Coordinates of C-alpha atoms in Angstrom, one line a residue:
Chain A
X43 CA 15.3 -23.9 -13.8
X44 CA 14.9 -26.0 -10.7
X45 CA 17.2 -28.3 -8.7
X46 CA 15.9 -31.0 -6.8
X47 CA 17.7 -32.5 -4.3
X48 CA 17.7 -34.6 -1.2
X49 CA 18.2 -33.0 2.2
X50 CA 21.3 -34.6 3.6
X51 CA 23.3 -33.0 6.0
X52 CA 25.3 -30.2 4.4
X53 CA 24.0 -30.9 0.8
X54 CA 22.4 -27.1 0.9
X55 CA 25.3 -25.5 1.4
X56 CA 27.3 -27.7 -0.6
X57 CA 25.1 -26.8 -4.0
X58 CA 24.3 -23.1 -3.2
X59 CA 28.3 -22.8 -3.7
X60 CA 28.4 -24.4 -7.2
X61 CA 25.8 -21.8 -8.6
X62 CA 27.6 -18.3 -7.7
X63 CA 30.3 -20.0 -8.7
X64 CA 29.0 -20.6 -12.2
X65 CA 27.0 -17.2 -12.1
X66 CA 23.7 -18.6 -11.4
X67 CA 21.0 -16.2 -9.5
X68 CA 18.9 -18.2 -7.1
X69 CA 15.2 -17.5 -7.1
X70 CA 14.2 -19.5 -4.2
X71 CA 15.0 -22.2 -1.7
X72 CA 12.0 -24.6 -1.4
X73 CA 11.7 -27.4 1.5
X74 CA 9.3 -30.0 0.7
X75 CA 8.3 -32.6 3.3
X76 CA 6.8 -35.7 1.5
X77 CA 4.3 -37.5 3.5
X78 CA 5.5 -41.1 2.7
X79 CA 9.4 -40.0 3.4
X80 CA 10.6 -39.5 6.8
X81 CA 10.7 -36.3 8.3
X82 CA 14.6 -36.0 8.4
X83 CA 14.6 -36.9 4.8
X84 CA 13.4 -33.3 3.3
X85 CA 13.0 -32.7 -0.7
X86 CA 14.8 -29.4 -1.7
X87 CA 13.8 -27.5 -4.8
X88 CA 15.8 -24.7 -5.7
X89 CA 14.9 -22.2 -8.4
X90 CA 17.3 -20.8 -10.0
X91 CA 18.3 -18.3 -13.3
X92 CA 21.5 -19.9 -15.0
X93 CA 23.7 -18.0 -18.0
X94 CA 23.4 -20.1 -20.9
X95 CA 25.8 -23.0 -21.1
X96 CA 26.7 -23.0 -18.1
X97 CA 24.6 -26.3 -17.0
X98 CA 27.1 -29.2 -17.5
X99 CA 29.6 -27.4 -15.6
X100 CA 27.1 -26.7 -12.3
X101 CA 26.3 -30.3 -12.4
X102 CA 30.1 -31.2 -12.7
X103 CA 31.0 -29.0 -10.1
X104 CA 27.8 -30.3 -7.9
X105 CA 28.8 -33.6 -8.2
X106 CA 32.3 -32.6 -6.8
X107 CA 30.6 -31.5 -3.8
X108 CA 28.6 -34.8 -3.3
X109 CA 25.5 -33.1 -4.1
X110 CA 23.2 -35.5 -5.9
X111 CA 20.4 -34.3 -7.6
X112 CA 17.5 -35.5 -8.1
X113 CA 15.8 -33.8 -11.1
X114 CA 15.9 -31.3 -12.9
X115 CA 13.5 -29.1 -14.4
X116 CA 14.3 -26.2 -17.1
X117 CA 12.1 -23.7 -17.7
X118 CA 13.2 -21.3 -20.0
X119 CA 10.9 -18.5 -19.7
X120 CA 11.1 -17.4 -16.0
X121 CA 9.7 -13.9 -16.2
X122 CA 6.1 -13.1 -17.2
X123 CA 4.3 -9.8 -18.2
X124 CA 0.5 -9.5 -19.2
X125 CA -0.5 -6.4 -21.2
X126 CA -3.1 -5.2 -23.3
X127 CA -3.8 -3.9 -26.5
X128 CA -6.2 -1.7 -28.4
X129 CA -6.7 -0.9 -31.9
X130 CA -7.1 -2.1 -35.5
X131 CA -5.2 -5.2 -34.2
X132 CA -6.4 -7.3 -37.3
X133 CA -6.2 -4.8 -39.9
X134 CA -2.3 -4.1 -38.6
X135 CA -1.9 -8.0 -39.1
X136 CA -1.9 -9.6 -35.6
X137 CA 0.1 -12.4 -36.3
X138 CA 3.3 -9.8 -37.3
X139 CA 2.8 -8.2 -34.2
X140 CA 3.2 -11.1 -32.2
X141 CA 5.9 -12.3 -34.6
X142 CA 8.0 -9.7 -33.7
X143 CA 8.3 -10.7 -30.1
X144 CA 8.7 -14.2 -30.8
X145 CA 11.4 -13.4 -33.2
X146 CA 13.8 -12.6 -30.4
X147 CA 14.2 -16.2 -29.1
X148 CA 14.6 -15.2 -25.8
X149 CA 11.1 -13.7 -25.1
X150 CA 7.6 -15.3 -26.4
X151 CA 4.0 -14.6 -26.9
X152 CA 2.0 -17.7 -24.6
X153 CA -1.3 -16.4 -24.6
X154 CA -3.3 -13.9 -26.4
X155 CA -7.0 -13.0 -25.6
X156 CA -9.0 -11.1 -28.7
X157 CA -12.3 -9.5 -28.1
X158 CA -13.6 -8.3 -31.5
X159 CA -16.3 -5.4 -31.2
X160 CA -18.3 -4.4 -34.3
X161 CA -16.6 -4.2 -37.8
X162 CA -14.4 -1.0 -37.9
X163 CA -14.4 -0.9 -34.5
X164 CA -11.0 -1.0 -32.9
X165 CA -10.6 -4.1 -31.4
X166 CA -8.9 -5.0 -27.6
X167 CA -6.3 -8.0 -26.7
X168 CA -4.8 -9.4 -23.7
X169 CA -1.1 -10.7 -24.6
X170 CA 1.0 -12.5 -22.1
X171 CA 4.8 -12.4 -22.9
X172 CA 7.1 -14.4 -21.7
X173 CA 11.2 -14.3 -21.7
X174 CA 14.5 -15.6 -19.9
X175 CA 15.7 -12.5 -18.5
X176 CA 14.0 -9.3 -17.0
X177 CA 16.4 -7.5 -19.3
X178 CA 14.9 -9.5 -22.6
X179 CA 11.1 -8.7 -21.1
X180 CA 12.2 -4.8 -21.2
X181 CA 13.7 -5.5 -24.4
X182 CA 10.3 -7.2 -25.7
X183 CA 7.7 -4.5 -24.4
X184 CA 10.3 -2.1 -26.2
X185 CA 9.5 -3.6 -29.3
X186 CA 5.9 -3.8 -28.5
X187 CA 6.2 -0.2 -27.9
X188 CA 7.3 0.2 -31.4
X189 CA 5.0 -1.6 -33.5
X190 CA 2.5 -0.1 -31.5
X191 CA 3.6 3.3 -32.8
X192 CA 4.0 2.3 -35.9
X193 CA 0.7 0.5 -36.1
X194 CA -0.9 3.3 -33.8
X195 CA -2.3 0.8 -31.3
X196 CA -2.9 1.7 -27.8
X197 CA -0.2 -0.2 -25.0
X198 CA -1.6 -1.0 -21.6
X199 CA 1.3 -1.4 -19.2
X200 CA 1.0 -3.2 -15.9
X201 CA 1.9 -0.7 -12.9
X202 CA 4.7 -3.1 -11.6
X203 CA 7.5 -4.6 -14.0
X204 CA 8.0 -8.4 -14.6
Chain B
X138 CA -4.5 38.6 12.4
X139 CA -2.7 37.8 9.0
X140 CA -4.2 40.1 6.2
X141 CA -4.8 38.5 2.4
X142 CA -5.2 39.7 -1.5
X143 CA -7.4 37.1 -2.5
X144 CA -6.9 36.5 -6.4
X145 CA -9.8 34.3 -7.9
X146 CA -13.6 34.6 -6.9
X147 CA -14.7 31.3 -8.5
X148 CA -14.8 28.2 -6.7
X149 CA -11.8 27.7 -4.6
X150 CA -11.5 32.0 -3.8
X151 CA -15.7 31.0 -2.7
X152 CA -14.3 27.7 -0.9
X153 CA -11.9 30.0 1.1
X154 CA -14.1 32.7 1.9
X155 CA -16.7 30.9 3.5
X156 CA -14.1 28.9 5.7
X157 CA -12.7 32.5 6.7
X158 CA -16.7 32.8 7.1
X159 CA -17.2 29.8 9.1
X160 CA -14.3 29.0 11.5
X161 CA -11.9 31.3 13.7
X162 CA -9.0 31.6 11.6
X163 CA -7.5 35.0 12.2
X164 CA -7.1 35.7 8.7
X165 CA -9.0 39.0 7.1
X166 CA -9.1 39.7 4.0
X167 CA -8.3 43.0 2.7
X168 CA -8.2 42.8 -1.4
X169 CA -10.4 40.9 -3.8
X170 CA -10.8 40.3 -7.5
X171 CA -12.3 38.2 -9.9
X172 CA -11.7 38.7 -13.8
X173 CA -14.3 41.8 -13.7
X174 CA -14.0 43.2 -10.7
X175 CA -11.5 44.3 -7.6
X176 CA -12.1 45.8 -4.4
X177 CA -9.7 46.7 -1.4
X178 CA -10.3 47.7 2.1
X179 CA -7.5 47.8 4.8
X180 CA -10.4 47.2 7.7
X181 CA -11.2 43.9 6.0
X182 CA -13.7 43.3 3.1
X183 CA -17.4 41.9 3.9
X184 CA -17.1 38.2 2.3
X185 CA -20.7 37.2 3.2
X186 CA -21.8 40.3 0.9
X187 CA -19.2 39.6 -1.7
X188 CA -20.3 36.0 -1.5
X189 CA -23.6 37.2 -1.8
X190 CA -23.2 39.7 -4.9
X191 CA -21.2 36.8 -6.9
X192 CA -24.0 34.5 -6.0
X193 CA -26.7 36.6 -7.7
X194 CA -24.0 36.6 -10.9
X195 CA -22.4 40.1 -10.2
X196 CA -19.2 41.0 -9.8
X197 CA -17.5 40.6 -6.3
X198 CA -16.9 44.5 -6.3
X199 CA -16.0 47.8 -8.1
X200 CA -16.0 47.2 -12.0
X201 CA -12.4 48.9 -13.3
X202 CA -10.4 47.7 -10.8
X203 CA -8.2 45.4 -11.8
X204 CA -6.2 42.2 -10.5
X205 CA -3.2 44.4 -10.9
X206 CA -4.4 47.2 -8.8
X207 CA -5.0 44.9 -6.2
X208 CA -1.8 43.1 -5.9
X209 CA -0.3 46.6 -6.2
X210 CA -2.0 48.6 -3.6
X211 CA -3.9 46.3 -1.2
X212 CA -2.6 46.1 2.2
X213 CA -2.2 42.4 3.1
X214 CA 0.7 40.1 4.1
X215 CA 0.0 37.1 1.9
X216 CA -1.3 37.1 -1.8
X217 CA -3.6 34.0 -2.4
X218 CA -3.4 33.2 -6.2
X219 CA -6.2 31.0 -7.1
X220 CA -7.5 32.1 -10.7
X221 CA -7.3 29.0 -13.6
X222 CA -4.2 27.4 -14.9
X223 CA -2.9 28.7 -17.9
X224 CA -0.5 25.9 -19.1
X225 CA 1.3 27.7 -22.1
X226 CA 2.0 31.1 -20.4
X227 CA 0.9 30.9 -16.4
X228 CA -0.6 34.3 -17.3
X229 CA -1.8 36.9 -15.7
X230 CA -0.9 34.5 -12.8
X231 CA 2.7 34.6 -12.8
X232 CA 2.7 38.9 -13.5
X233 CA 0.6 38.7 -10.1
X234 CA 2.8 36.4 -8.3
X235 CA 5.9 38.5 -9.1
X236 CA 4.4 41.3 -8.1
X237 CA 3.3 40.6 -4.7
X238 CA 6.9 38.7 -3.8
X239 CA 8.8 41.9 -5.5
X240 CA 6.4 43.7 -2.6
X241 CA 7.9 41.3 -0.2
X242 CA 4.5 39.9 0.6
X243 CA 4.3 36.2 0.9
X244 CA 1.9 33.9 -2.1
X245 CA 0.1 30.8 -1.5
X246 CA -1.5 29.6 -5.0
X247 CA -3.4 27.0 -6.3
X248 CA -2.3 27.7 -10.0
X249 CA -0.4 25.2 -11.5
X250 CA 1.0 27.4 -13.9
X251 CA 3.3 29.7 -12.4
X252 CA 4.6 26.7 -10.2
X253 CA 5.0 24.2 -13.3
X254 CA 6.8 27.1 -15.6
X255 CA 8.4 29.3 -13.7
X256 CA 9.2 27.6 -9.8
X257 CA 13.0 28.0 -9.9
X258 CA 12.5 32.0 -10.6
X259 CA 9.8 32.5 -8.2
X260 CA 11.4 30.7 -5.4
X261 CA 14.9 33.3 -6.2
X262 CA 12.6 36.0 -5.8
X263 CA 11.1 34.8 -2.9
X264 CA 14.0 34.3 -1.0
X265 CA 15.7 37.5 -2.4
X266 CA 12.4 39.3 -0.6
X267 CA 12.6 37.4 2.5
X268 CA 9.3 35.8 1.7
X269 CA 7.4 32.3 1.4
X270 CA 5.8 30.6 -1.9
X271 CA 3.4 27.8 -1.2
X272 CA 1.2 25.9 -3.4
X273 CA 0.0 22.7 -1.5
X274 CA -3.5 23.5 -3.7
X275 CA -1.8 23.1 -6.8
X276 CA -1.5 19.1 -6.5
X277 CA -4.4 16.5 -5.2
X278 CA -6.2 18.9 -3.6
X279 CA -6.9 18.4 0.1
X280 CA -3.7 15.3 -0.1
X281 CA -1.0 17.2 2.3
X282 CA 1.0 15.8 -0.3
X283 CA 4.0 18.5 -0.8
X284 CA 3.9 19.1 2.9
X285 CA 4.3 15.7 3.5
X286 CA 7.4 15.4 1.2
X287 CA 9.0 18.7 2.2
X288 CA 8.9 18.5 5.9
X289 CA 7.7 14.7 7.4
X290 CA 10.1 13.1 4.5
X291 CA 12.7 15.9 4.7
X292 CA 16.0 13.7 4.8
X293 CA 14.5 10.9 2.8
X294 CA 15.5 10.2 -1.3
X295 CA 12.4 9.1 -3.5
X296 CA 12.9 6.5 -5.9
X297 CA 9.3 6.7 -7.5
X298 CA 6.4 8.4 -7.3
X299 CA 3.4 7.1 -8.3
X300 CA -0.7 7.3 -8.6
X301 CA -3.8 8.4 -9.7
X302 CA -3.5 12.4 -10.0
X303 CA -6.9 13.1 -11.8
X304 CA -10.3 12.6 -10.2
X305 CA -12.0 13.3 -13.9
X306 CA -10.1 10.2 -15.1
X307 CA -10.8 8.1 -12.3
X308 CA -13.9 8.8 -12.3
X309 CA -14.6 7.9 -15.8
X310 CA -12.4 4.5 -15.5
X311 CA -14.2 3.4 -12.4
X312 CA -17.6 3.8 -14.2
X313 CA -16.4 1.9 -17.1
X314 CA -15.2 -0.9 -15.0
X315 CA -18.6 -1.2 -12.9
X316 CA -21.0 -0.8 -15.5
X317 CA -19.3 -1.4 -18.4
X318 CA -20.0 2.0 -20.2
X319 CA -18.3 3.1 -23.0
X320 CA -15.7 5.9 -22.8
X321 CA -18.2 8.5 -24.4
X322 CA -20.9 7.3 -22.1
X323 CA -18.9 7.6 -19.0
X324 CA -17.8 11.1 -20.2
X325 CA -21.4 11.9 -20.5
X326 CA -22.1 10.7 -16.9
X327 CA -19.2 12.9 -15.7
X328 CA -20.1 16.1 -17.4
X329 CA -24.0 16.0 -15.8
X330 CA -22.3 15.8 -12.2
X331 CA -20.0 18.1 -12.9
X332 CA -16.8 16.2 -12.9
X333 CA -15.9 17.0 -16.5
X334 CA -15.2 20.1 -18.3
X335 CA -17.2 21.0 -21.5
X336 CA -14.2 20.6 -23.1
X337 CA -12.3 17.9 -21.3
X338 CA -9.5 17.7 -22.9
X339 CA -7.0 19.2 -20.1
X340 CA -8.3 15.9 -17.9
X341 CA -9.1 12.9 -20.9
X342 CA -5.1 13.4 -22.4
X343 CA -3.3 13.4 -19.0
X344 CA -2.0 17.1 -19.3
X345 CA -3.4 17.9 -16.1
X346 CA -2.2 14.9 -14.7
X347 CA 1.7 15.4 -16.5
X348 CA 1.3 19.3 -14.7
X349 CA 1.5 17.5 -11.5
X350 CA 4.0 15.2 -12.2
X351 CA 6.4 18.5 -13.3
X352 CA 5.5 20.1 -10.4
X353 CA 6.6 17.7 -8.1
X354 CA 9.4 16.7 -10.2
X355 CA 10.8 20.4 -10.1
X356 CA 10.1 21.5 -6.8
X357 CA 10.3 18.5 -4.5
X358 CA 12.7 16.0 -6.8
X359 CA 15.4 18.4 -7.9
X360 CA 14.6 17.4 -11.3
X361 CA 14.5 20.3 -13.8
X362 CA 11.7 19.2 -16.4
X363 CA 8.7 20.8 -18.8
X364 CA 5.7 19.4 -19.8
X365 CA 7.3 18.1 -22.9
X366 CA 9.7 15.9 -20.8
X367 CA 6.3 13.9 -19.6
X368 CA 5.6 10.6 -21.9
X369 CA 1.7 11.1 -21.8
X370 CA -1.3 8.9 -23.3
X371 CA -4.8 9.8 -22.4
X372 CA -7.6 7.7 -21.5
X373 CA -9.9 8.1 -24.5
X374 CA -8.6 5.6 -26.5
X375 CA -9.7 3.0 -23.6
X376 CA -12.8 0.4 -24.6
X377 CA -15.2 -1.5 -22.2
X378 CA -13.4 -4.8 -23.9
X379 CA -9.8 -3.6 -22.4
X380 CA -11.5 -3.5 -18.7
X381 CA -13.0 -6.7 -19.0
X382 CA -9.8 -8.2 -20.2
X383 CA -8.2 -6.5 -17.1
X384 CA -11.1 -7.8 -15.0
X385 CA -10.6 -11.2 -15.8
X386 CA -7.0 -11.2 -14.2
X387 CA -8.8 -9.5 -11.0
X388 CA -6.9 -6.0 -12.2
X389 CA -8.9 -3.1 -13.4
X390 CA -7.4 0.2 -15.5
X391 CA -6.1 3.4 -14.1
X392 CA -4.6 6.8 -15.2
X393 CA -1.6 6.7 -13.6
X394 CA 1.1 9.5 -13.1
X395 CA 4.4 8.2 -12.5
X396 CA 8.1 9.5 -11.8
X397 CA 11.4 7.7 -11.0
X398 CA 13.8 10.3 -10.6
X399 CA 17.1 8.2 -11.2
X400 CA 16.3 7.5 -14.2
X401 CA 14.3 10.6 -15.1
X402 CA 11.3 8.9 -15.8
X403 CA 8.1 11.1 -15.9
X404 CA 5.1 9.2 -17.7
X405 CA 1.5 9.8 -17.4
X406 CA -0.4 6.4 -19.2
X407 CA -3.8 3.7 -18.8
X408 CA -1.9 1.2 -16.4
X409 CA -2.9 -2.2 -15.4
X410 CA -3.4 -2.4 -11.7
X411 CA -4.5 -4.9 -9.7
X412 CA -8.1 -4.3 -7.5
X413 CA -6.3 -4.6 -4.7
X414 CA -3.8 -2.5 -4.9
X415 CA -4.0 0.7 -3.0
X416 CA -3.9 3.2 -5.7
X417 CA -7.2 1.7 -6.6
X418 CA -9.8 4.0 -5.3
X419 CA -13.3 4.9 -6.5
X420 CA -14.5 7.8 -8.1
X421 CA -12.8 11.1 -8.4
X422 CA -10.7 10.0 -5.3
X423 CA -6.8 10.9 -6.1
X424 CA -4.3 8.4 -4.5
X425 CA -0.5 8.6 -4.5
X426 CA 2.4 6.4 -3.6
X427 CA 5.8 7.8 -2.6
X428 CA 8.6 5.2 -2.5
X429 CA 11.2 6.6 -0.2
X430 CA 14.8 5.4 1.5
X431 CA 14.2 5.8 5.0
X432 CA 10.5 6.1 5.1
X433 CA 9.4 3.1 3.1
X434 CA 6.2 3.3 0.6
X435 CA 3.8 5.5 1.8
X436 CA 0.3 6.2 0.1
X437 CA -2.1 9.3 0.7
X438 CA -5.9 8.8 -0.6
X439 CA -8.2 11.9 -0.7
X440 CA -10.2 14.4 -2.3
X441 CA -8.2 15.7 -5.4
X442 CA -10.5 18.4 -6.4
X443 CA -13.6 20.4 -5.2
X444 CA -14.1 24.0 -3.5
X445 CA -13.8 22.9 0.3
X446 CA -11.2 20.7 -0.3
X447 CA -9.2 22.7 -2.2
X448 CA -9.6 25.7 0.4
X449 CA -8.3 22.9 3.0
X450 CA -4.4 22.9 0.9
X451 CA -5.0 27.1 0.9
X452 CA -5.8 27.7 4.3
X453 CA -3.0 24.7 5.8
X454 CA -0.5 27.1 3.4
X455 CA -1.7 30.2 4.8
X456 CA -1.9 29.0 8.7
X457 CA 2.3 27.6 8.1
X458 CA 2.8 31.1 7.0
X459 CA 1.0 32.6 9.8
X460 CA 2.8 30.4 12.5
X461 CA 6.3 30.8 11.0
X462 CA 6.2 35.1 9.8
X463 CA 3.3 36.5 10.3
X464 CA 3.5 38.7 13.6
X465 CA -0.1 39.2 15.3
X466 CA -1.3 43.3 15.1

C-alpha cells in the first residue's frame, strides 16, 4: 500500500507512529521533489504493509495527528517470485496447476510464458507468482512443489527468496 | 624432511608426485601404492621412475604389495590418501585411514567417502593418537574453503553457505545457455573434453555436490547429516527453453548446493540466478558464497578439479602439518 502526503514540518514523524500502532510494516519512505511545487513542499510517499482491515483505523489515527493523506494506492500483492517449470505441463493440466495457487486467495499467478517444443517432448514455462506477504509466498511455493511432485514436473526456484 | 605414503596414483596422485618433483617442498615419498601394486623405500622412492612406469601403462610399484601393506609397514609421517571415492561404504580408504591414524600417523585425503561417512569417528581417532586429519581437497579442488572456514572465519557463525560445487554440471549448463545446446549435446561435449565420466550419474544427479555439502555440514557447521538428508535434484531434465526463459530475465540456471544451518536445510537443485551474480561462473569453475555474521558475505571462485589443482589442496594440508607437527630430520 502507498500513502502520499505533503511534506510539511512534523508530518512525517506524525505519520509513522500510527502505522506501527496498527501493526503496519514500513517498507520505504520516498521523498519526491515535484518540479511544479516550491522546494519546501515535497511529496512524501510511504510504502507499507498493513494487516487486513486496519486501513480505516490507520486513516483515523492519521487524521487525529493532523496528517493529510493526499492519495492511497493499494497494491495487495507486494511480493513477487518467478520460477521455471519443466515437464508435461499441458498434459498435466496447466490451468489446474495455476488454479491451485490462485485458490489460496493470498497469492496468484500473474504471468505465464510457455515454450512448446515438439509434440510429446517436455515443455518449459516461466511462472510469476505475486502474494500479499512473504509467508503467503512461501506457502504458494510449497503448494507448487507439491503439485510438481504429483505431476512429475521439475520446478526451478530462484536463488533468493521473494 | 617430511615423509609421506601416497595411496592412489591416478590423476591426483600423479599431480602430487609432479609437484614434489618440480618444487622444493621438503617432502619425500617413502611409500606408494595404486590399485595393483605398491612400493616402499625409507630412503625415498624415485618418483620420476614411478611416473614413467605408470605413464607406460604399468603398475607404479611391485605387484603383490597392497595399499594395506604400505599403510602398515612403510616409514612415514603422513598418509596421503587420494584413491577414488566410494559413497556407499567409503572402503577401502576408510580402513587405510583408520590404520594410519592408529599408527600415530597424520592423514591428508582427497577422498570424500571417509570424511562424509565417518568424520566424527576419524577425528576422535586422530585426536586420541595425537595426529591431524586434513581433507581440504575433498571440497572444490583448489579453493581453500575448509581452511578459510576453519582458520580465517573461526569465531564467525555461518548463516548460509551456497554455491556451485560441481564443475561438470556447471560446464553443461554454461554450454546449454551459450549455444542453446540440449542437455544431451552439452553432456556429449563434456565427455569429449574429459569433464564428464562415461557414467555421469554421480555428477549430473547432484550426488557429488550433495556429498560436499554433507562434508561441510558435518565438519564445519556442527551438523550431523548423511547423504539422505540432502534434498537433491539434478540437471538431466533441463531444456534449452528453460534456459532461454531465464535468459529473458537476465538470469541463467545453475546447479546450486545450499546449506542453511539454522533451518537444517541441505539442498542441491537447479536454481534461477541473475547473470550478474558472483556465483555465475563459466565452464568447470566452482564458486561458493559464505554468509558469516562477523565477516559478512564472502565468495570464493576457483578450479574445482584437475590433477595439479587438487594436488595444490593436498600439498597445502601437508605443509600445514609440516609447519606445526613434523620435526625436520
